[in-house]
PDB file of C-alpha atoms in Angstrom:
ATOM      1  CA  MET A   1      17.951  41.937  23.091  1.00 44.00           C
ATOM      2  CA  ASN A   2      18.340  45.465  21.838  1.00 46.00           C
ATOM      3  CA  ALA A   3      18.734  46.737  18.285  1.00 47.00           C
ATOM      4  CA  PRO A   4      21.869  45.497  16.484  1.00 43.00           C
ATOM      5  CA  ARG A   5      25.104  47.285  17.323  1.00 43.00           C
ATOM      6  CA  PRO A   6      26.183  49.645  14.516  1.00 46.00           C
ATOM      7  CA  ASP A   7      29.575  47.932  14.285  1.00 44.00           C
ATOM      8  CA  LEU A   8      27.962  44.504  13.815  1.00 45.00           C
ATOM      9  CA  PRO A   9      26.275  44.111  10.414  1.00 59.00           C
ATOM     10  CA  LEU A  10      22.638  43.127  10.628  1.00 69.00           C
ATOM     11  CA  LEU A  11      23.221  40.147   8.382  1.00 74.00           C
ATOM     12  CA  ALA A  12      25.693  38.695  10.898  1.00 80.00           C
ATOM     13  CA  VAL A  13      23.160  39.218  13.696  1.00 87.00           C
ATOM     14  CA  LEU A  14      20.640  37.190  11.682  1.00 91.00           C
ATOM     15  CA  ASP A  15      22.945  34.151  11.312  1.00 93.00           C
ATOM     16  CA  PRO A  16      20.885  32.073  13.790  1.00 95.00           C
ATOM     17  CA  GLU A  17      17.921  32.343  11.399  1.00 96.00           C
ATOM     18  CA  TRP A  18      19.911  30.756   8.557  1.00 95.00           C
ATOM     19  CA  GLN A  19      21.433  28.127  10.862  1.00 95.00           C
ATOM     20  CA  ARG A  20      17.965  27.140  12.059  1.00 97.00           C
ATOM     21  CA  LEU A  21      16.766  26.856   8.457  1.00 97.00           C
ATOM     22  CA  ASP A  22      19.787  24.664   7.650  1.00 96.00           C
ATOM     23  CA  THR A  23      18.824  22.382  10.517  1.00 96.00           C
ATOM     24  CA  LEU A  24      15.151  22.317   9.516  1.00 96.00           C
ATOM     25  CA  VAL A  25      16.160  21.387   5.949  1.00 97.00           C
ATOM     26  CA  ALA A  26      18.375  18.571   7.266  1.00 95.00           C
ATOM     27  CA  CYS A  27      15.595  17.302   9.545  1.00 94.00           C
ATOM     28  CA  LEU A  28      13.042  17.332   6.732  1.00 96.00           C
ATOM     29  CA  SER A  29      15.454  15.530   4.416  1.00 95.00           C
ATOM     30  CA  ARG A  30      15.980  12.823   7.052  1.00 93.00           C
ATOM     31  CA  GLN A  31      12.236  12.472   7.625  1.00 93.00           C
ATOM     32  CA  ARG A  32      11.545  12.165   3.908  1.00 93.00           C
ATOM     33  CA  ALA A  33      14.177   9.423   3.757  1.00 93.00           C
ATOM     34  CA  GLY A  34      12.232   7.545   6.433  1.00 94.00           C
ATOM     35  CA  GLN A  35      14.722   8.232   9.204  1.00 92.00           C
ATOM     36  CA  THR A  36      13.638   9.040  12.720  1.00 90.00           C
ATOM     37  CA  LEU A  37      14.788  12.271  14.291  1.00 88.00           C
ATOM     38  CA  GLY A  38      16.575  11.735  17.570  1.00 88.00           C
ATOM     39  CA  GLU A  39      18.037  13.905  20.268  1.00 89.00           C
ATOM     40  CA  ALA A  40      21.192  14.429  18.175  1.00 87.00           C
ATOM     41  CA  GLU A  41      19.113  16.266  15.553  1.00 83.00           C
ATOM     42  CA  LEU A  42      16.642  17.970  17.874  1.00 90.00           C
ATOM     43  CA  ALA A  43      19.039  19.363  20.512  1.00 93.00           C
ATOM     44  CA  PRO A  44      20.765  21.780  18.086  1.00 92.00           C
ATOM     45  CA  LEU A  45      17.369  22.816  16.755  1.00 93.00           C
ATOM     46  CA  ARG A  46      16.173  23.695  20.271  1.00 94.00           C
ATOM     47  CA  ALA A  47      19.283  25.799  20.888  1.00 95.00           C
ATOM     48  CA  GLN A  48      18.891  27.549  17.532  1.00 96.00           C
ATOM     49  CA  GLN A  49      15.207  28.188  18.252  1.00 95.00           C
ATOM     50  CA  ALA A  50      16.140  29.939  21.502  1.00 96.00           C
ATOM     51  CA  GLN A  51      18.554  32.207  19.590  1.00 96.00           C
ATOM     52  CA  VAL A  52      15.916  32.930  16.939  1.00 97.00           C
ATOM     53  CA  ASP A  53      13.333  33.724  19.624  1.00 96.00           C
ATOM     54  CA  ALA A  54      15.720  36.335  21.047  1.00 95.00           C
ATOM     55  CA  LEU A  55      16.117  37.924  17.596  1.00 94.00           C
ATOM     56  CA  ARG A  56      12.351  38.036  17.259  1.00 95.00           C
ATOM     57  CA  ALA A  57      11.604  39.576  20.653  1.00 95.00           C
ATOM     58  CA  PRO A  58       9.590  42.831  20.612  1.00 93.00           C
ATOM     59  CA  ASP A  59      12.794  44.766  21.359  1.00 92.00           C
ATOM     60  CA  GLY A  60      14.976  42.625  19.094  1.00 92.00           C
ATOM     61  CA  PRO A  61      16.650  43.216  15.731  1.00 92.00           C
ATOM     62  CA  TRP A  62      13.687  42.145  13.601  1.00 93.00           C
ATOM     63  CA  ALA A  63      11.284  44.587  15.259  1.00 92.00           C
ATOM     64  CA  ALA A  64      13.852  47.386  15.011  1.00 89.00           C
ATOM     65  CA  LEU A  65      14.563  46.623  11.363  1.00 89.00           C
ATOM     66  CA  LEU A  66      10.963  46.255  10.254  1.00 90.00           C
ATOM     67  CA  GLY A  67       9.354  48.759  12.571  1.00 90.00           C
ATOM     68  CA  HIS A  68       6.716  46.127  13.300  1.00 89.00           C
ATOM     69  CA  THR A  69       6.331  43.163  15.579  1.00 90.00           C
ATOM     70  CA  LEU A  70       5.281  40.155  13.543  1.00 93.00           C
ATOM     71  CA  GLU A  71       3.855  36.806  14.582  1.00 94.00           C
ATOM     72  CA  PRO A  72       6.283  33.861  14.561  1.00 94.00           C
ATOM     73  CA  VAL A  73       4.705  32.318  11.461  1.00 95.00           C
ATOM     74  CA  GLU A  74       4.993  35.651   9.629  1.00 96.00           C
ATOM     75  CA  LEU A  75       8.678  35.881  10.478  1.00 96.00           C
ATOM     76  CA  ASP A  76       9.186  32.261   9.437  1.00 97.00           C
ATOM     77  CA  ALA A  77       7.679  33.043   6.031  1.00 97.00           C
ATOM     78  CA  LEU A  78       9.769  36.206   5.742  1.00 96.00           C
ATOM     79  CA  VAL A  79      12.983  34.361   6.637  1.00 97.00           C
ATOM     80  CA  CYS A  80      12.209  31.607   4.116  1.00 97.00           C
ATOM     81  CA  ALA A  81      11.617  34.233   1.423  1.00 97.00           C
ATOM     82  CA  LEU A  82      14.878  36.028   2.234  1.00 96.00           C
ATOM     83  CA  ALA A  83      17.028  32.913   2.601  1.00 96.00           C
ATOM     84  CA  PRO A  84      17.723  32.142  -1.092  1.00 96.00           C
ATOM     85  CA  GLU A  85      18.726  35.760  -1.664  1.00 94.00           C
ATOM     86  CA  LEU A  86      21.051  35.995   1.332  1.00 94.00           C
ATOM     87  CA  GLU A  87      22.237  32.389   1.746  1.00 94.00           C
ATOM     88  CA  PRO A  88      22.245  30.705  -1.680  1.00 95.00           C
ATOM     89  CA  ARG A  89      22.911  27.267  -0.168  1.00 96.00           C
ATOM     90  CA  LEU A  90      19.417  27.464   1.298  1.00 97.00           C
ATOM     91  CA  GLY A  91      17.973  28.257  -2.120  1.00 96.00           C
ATOM     92  CA  TRP A  92      19.624  25.133  -3.520  1.00 95.00           C
ATOM     93  CA  ALA A  93      18.325  23.134  -0.549  1.00 96.00           C
ATOM     94  CA  PHE A  94      14.783  24.463  -1.069  1.00 97.00           C
ATOM     95  CA  GLN A  95      14.970  23.574  -4.745  1.00 95.00           C
ATOM     96  CA  GLY A  96      16.143  20.056  -3.858  1.00 94.00           C
ATOM     97  CA  LEU A  97      13.200  19.610  -1.496  1.00 96.00           C
ATOM     98  CA  GLN A  98      10.717  20.671  -4.200  1.00 94.00           C
ATOM     99  CA  PRO A  99      11.152  18.162  -7.028  1.00 88.00           C
ATOM    100  CA  GLY A 100      10.395  19.724 -10.380  1.00 86.00           C
ATOM    101  CA  ALA A 101      10.837  23.263  -9.082  1.00 83.00           C
ATOM    102  CA  THR A 102      12.850  25.441 -11.405  1.00 87.00           C
ATOM    103  CA  GLN A 103      13.383  28.157  -8.821  1.00 91.00           C
ATOM    104  CA  PRO A 104      15.168  28.306  -5.446  1.00 95.00           C
ATOM    105  CA  TRP A 105      12.396  29.964  -3.437  1.00 96.00           C
ATOM    106  CA  ALA A 106      10.345  28.060  -0.903  1.00 96.00           C
ATOM    107  CA  SER A 107       6.663  27.584  -1.516  1.00 96.00           C
ATOM    108  CA  ARG A 108       4.015  27.819   1.187  1.00 96.00           C
ATOM    109  CA  ALA A 109       3.781  24.014   1.048  1.00 96.00           C
ATOM    110  CA  LEU A 110       7.508  23.656   1.724  1.00 97.00           C
ATOM    111  CA  VAL A 111       7.407  26.193   4.572  1.00 97.00           C
ATOM    112  CA  GLN A 112       4.501  24.251   6.078  1.00 97.00           C
ATOM    113  CA  GLU A 113       6.485  21.027   5.877  1.00 96.00           C
ATOM    114  CA  LEU A 114       9.738  22.582   7.173  1.00 96.00           C
ATOM    115  CA  LEU A 115       7.917  23.949  10.214  1.00 96.00           C
ATOM    116  CA  ALA A 116       5.952  20.703  10.705  1.00 94.00           C
ATOM    117  CA  LEU A 117       2.646  22.598  10.728  1.00 95.00           C
ATOM    118  CA  ASP A 118      -0.560  20.586  10.923  1.00 94.00           C
ATOM    119  CA  ALA A 119      -3.638  21.607   8.909  1.00 90.00           C
ATOM    120  CA  SER A 120      -4.949  24.155  11.442  1.00 88.00           C
ATOM    121  CA  GLN A 121      -1.495  25.706  11.903  1.00 91.00           C
ATOM    122  CA  ALA A 122      -1.056  25.823   8.132  1.00 94.00           C
ATOM    123  CA  GLU A 123      -4.123  28.046   7.989  1.00 95.00           C
ATOM    124  CA  TRP A 124      -2.187  30.615  10.091  1.00 94.00           C
ATOM    125  CA  LEU A 125       0.527  30.533   7.448  1.00 96.00           C
ATOM    126  CA  ARG A 126      -1.987  30.952   4.619  1.00 95.00           C
ATOM    127  CA  ARG A 127      -3.519  33.948   6.418  1.00 95.00           C
ATOM    128  CA  ALA A 128      -0.063  35.434   7.026  1.00 95.00           C
ATOM    129  CA  LEU A 129       0.486  35.352   3.257  1.00 96.00           C
ATOM    130  CA  ALA A 130      -2.876  36.855   2.306  1.00 95.00           C
ATOM    131  CA  PRO A 131      -2.848  40.120   0.282  1.00 94.00           C
ATOM    132  CA  GLU A 132      -4.264  42.110   3.205  1.00 95.00           C
ATOM    133  CA  ALA A 133      -1.795  40.657   5.746  1.00 95.00           C
ATOM    134  CA  PRO A 134       1.206  42.771   6.852  1.00 95.00           C
ATOM    135  CA  LEU A 135       3.827  40.868   4.834  1.00 96.00           C
ATOM    136  CA  ARG A 136       2.195  41.772   1.549  1.00 95.00           C
ATOM    137  CA  ARG A 137       0.413  44.970   2.553  1.00 95.00           C
ATOM    138  CA  LEU A 138       3.739  46.498   3.641  1.00 94.00           C
ATOM    139  CA  GLY A 139       5.406  45.379   0.402  1.00 94.00           C
ATOM    140  CA  TRP A 140       7.840  42.851   1.875  1.00 95.00           C
ATOM    141  CA  LEU A 141       6.696  39.690   0.139  1.00 96.00           C
ATOM    142  CA  ARG A 142       5.715  38.859  -3.426  1.00 94.00           C
ATOM    143  CA  LEU A 143       3.323  36.022  -4.071  1.00 92.00           C
ATOM    144  CA  GLU A 144       1.591  35.558  -7.418  1.00 88.00           C
ATOM    145  CA  ALA A 145      -1.457  33.627  -6.192  1.00 87.00           C
ATOM    146  CA  ASP A 146      -2.993  31.903  -3.167  1.00 87.00           C
ATOM    147  CA  ASP A 147      -1.529  28.593  -4.239  1.00 90.00           C
ATOM    148  CA  PRO A 148       0.478  26.359  -1.899  1.00 93.00           C
ATOM    149  CA  TYR A 149       3.143  25.805  -4.570  1.00 94.00           C
ATOM    150  CA  GLN A 150       3.796  29.436  -5.553  1.00 93.00           C
ATOM    151  CA  PRO A 151       7.262  30.698  -4.588  1.00 94.00           C
ATOM    152  CA  LEU A 152       7.537  33.145  -1.695  1.00 96.00           C
ATOM    153  CA  ARG A 153       9.864  35.966  -2.732  1.00 96.00           C
ATOM    154  CA  ALA A 154      11.205  38.895  -0.797  1.00 97.00           C
ATOM    155  CA  THR A 155      10.697  42.238  -2.492  1.00 96.00           C
ATOM    156  CA  PRO A 156      13.661  44.412  -3.494  1.00 95.00           C
ATOM    157  CA  ALA A 157      12.564  46.904  -0.824  1.00 93.00           C
ATOM    158  CA  LEU A 158      12.813  44.286   1.914  1.00 93.00           C
ATOM    159  CA  LEU A 159      16.173  43.047   0.648  1.00 93.00           C
ATOM    160  CA  ALA A 160      17.511  46.599   0.624  1.00 90.00           C
ATOM    161  CA  ARG A 161      16.243  47.168   4.152  1.00 89.00           C
ATOM    162  CA  VAL A 162      17.766  43.945   5.514  1.00 90.00           C
ATOM    163  CA  CYS A 163      21.066  44.544   3.738  1.00 87.00           C
ATOM    164  CA  GLY A 164      21.262  48.175   4.851  1.00 82.00           C
ATOM    165  CA  ARG A 165      21.126  49.542   1.311  1.00 80.00           C
ATOM    166  CA  PRO A 166      19.308  52.739   0.369  1.00 75.00           C
TER     167      PRO A 166
END
């Protein structure tokens, strides 16, 4: 997949990211309610994952936009941080999945649960969010502390870049 066409807004190109997050939220909600996920829930997720993988390819829109190729877990964190800003319904969903949260941004703990990461995989996420890691070093993500319940927030610079604003 090449860089986004100039006549197609980047935000529209990124729709599969938000659709996948919607599905992940629905799956997590079902799991928390004690329901088993079947093929009816997993088939759309597989199709959405294939679309997201294309967006995240080294020659895809994310790499062109950011000027960097990021690891999948880094992009997952970035997408979760951007989601409440760009798709408010996801912010409300994140808030609903984090009882007692007064903000709509996903925490590292919620991202870990949404992505069904085990303890060793969760360490990749923690490292991706470290101060010296690209997401924070390049000024794309704000995180107050290395705490699993701190909100992950996109910086104004990242939002401007994704939205095509100066």
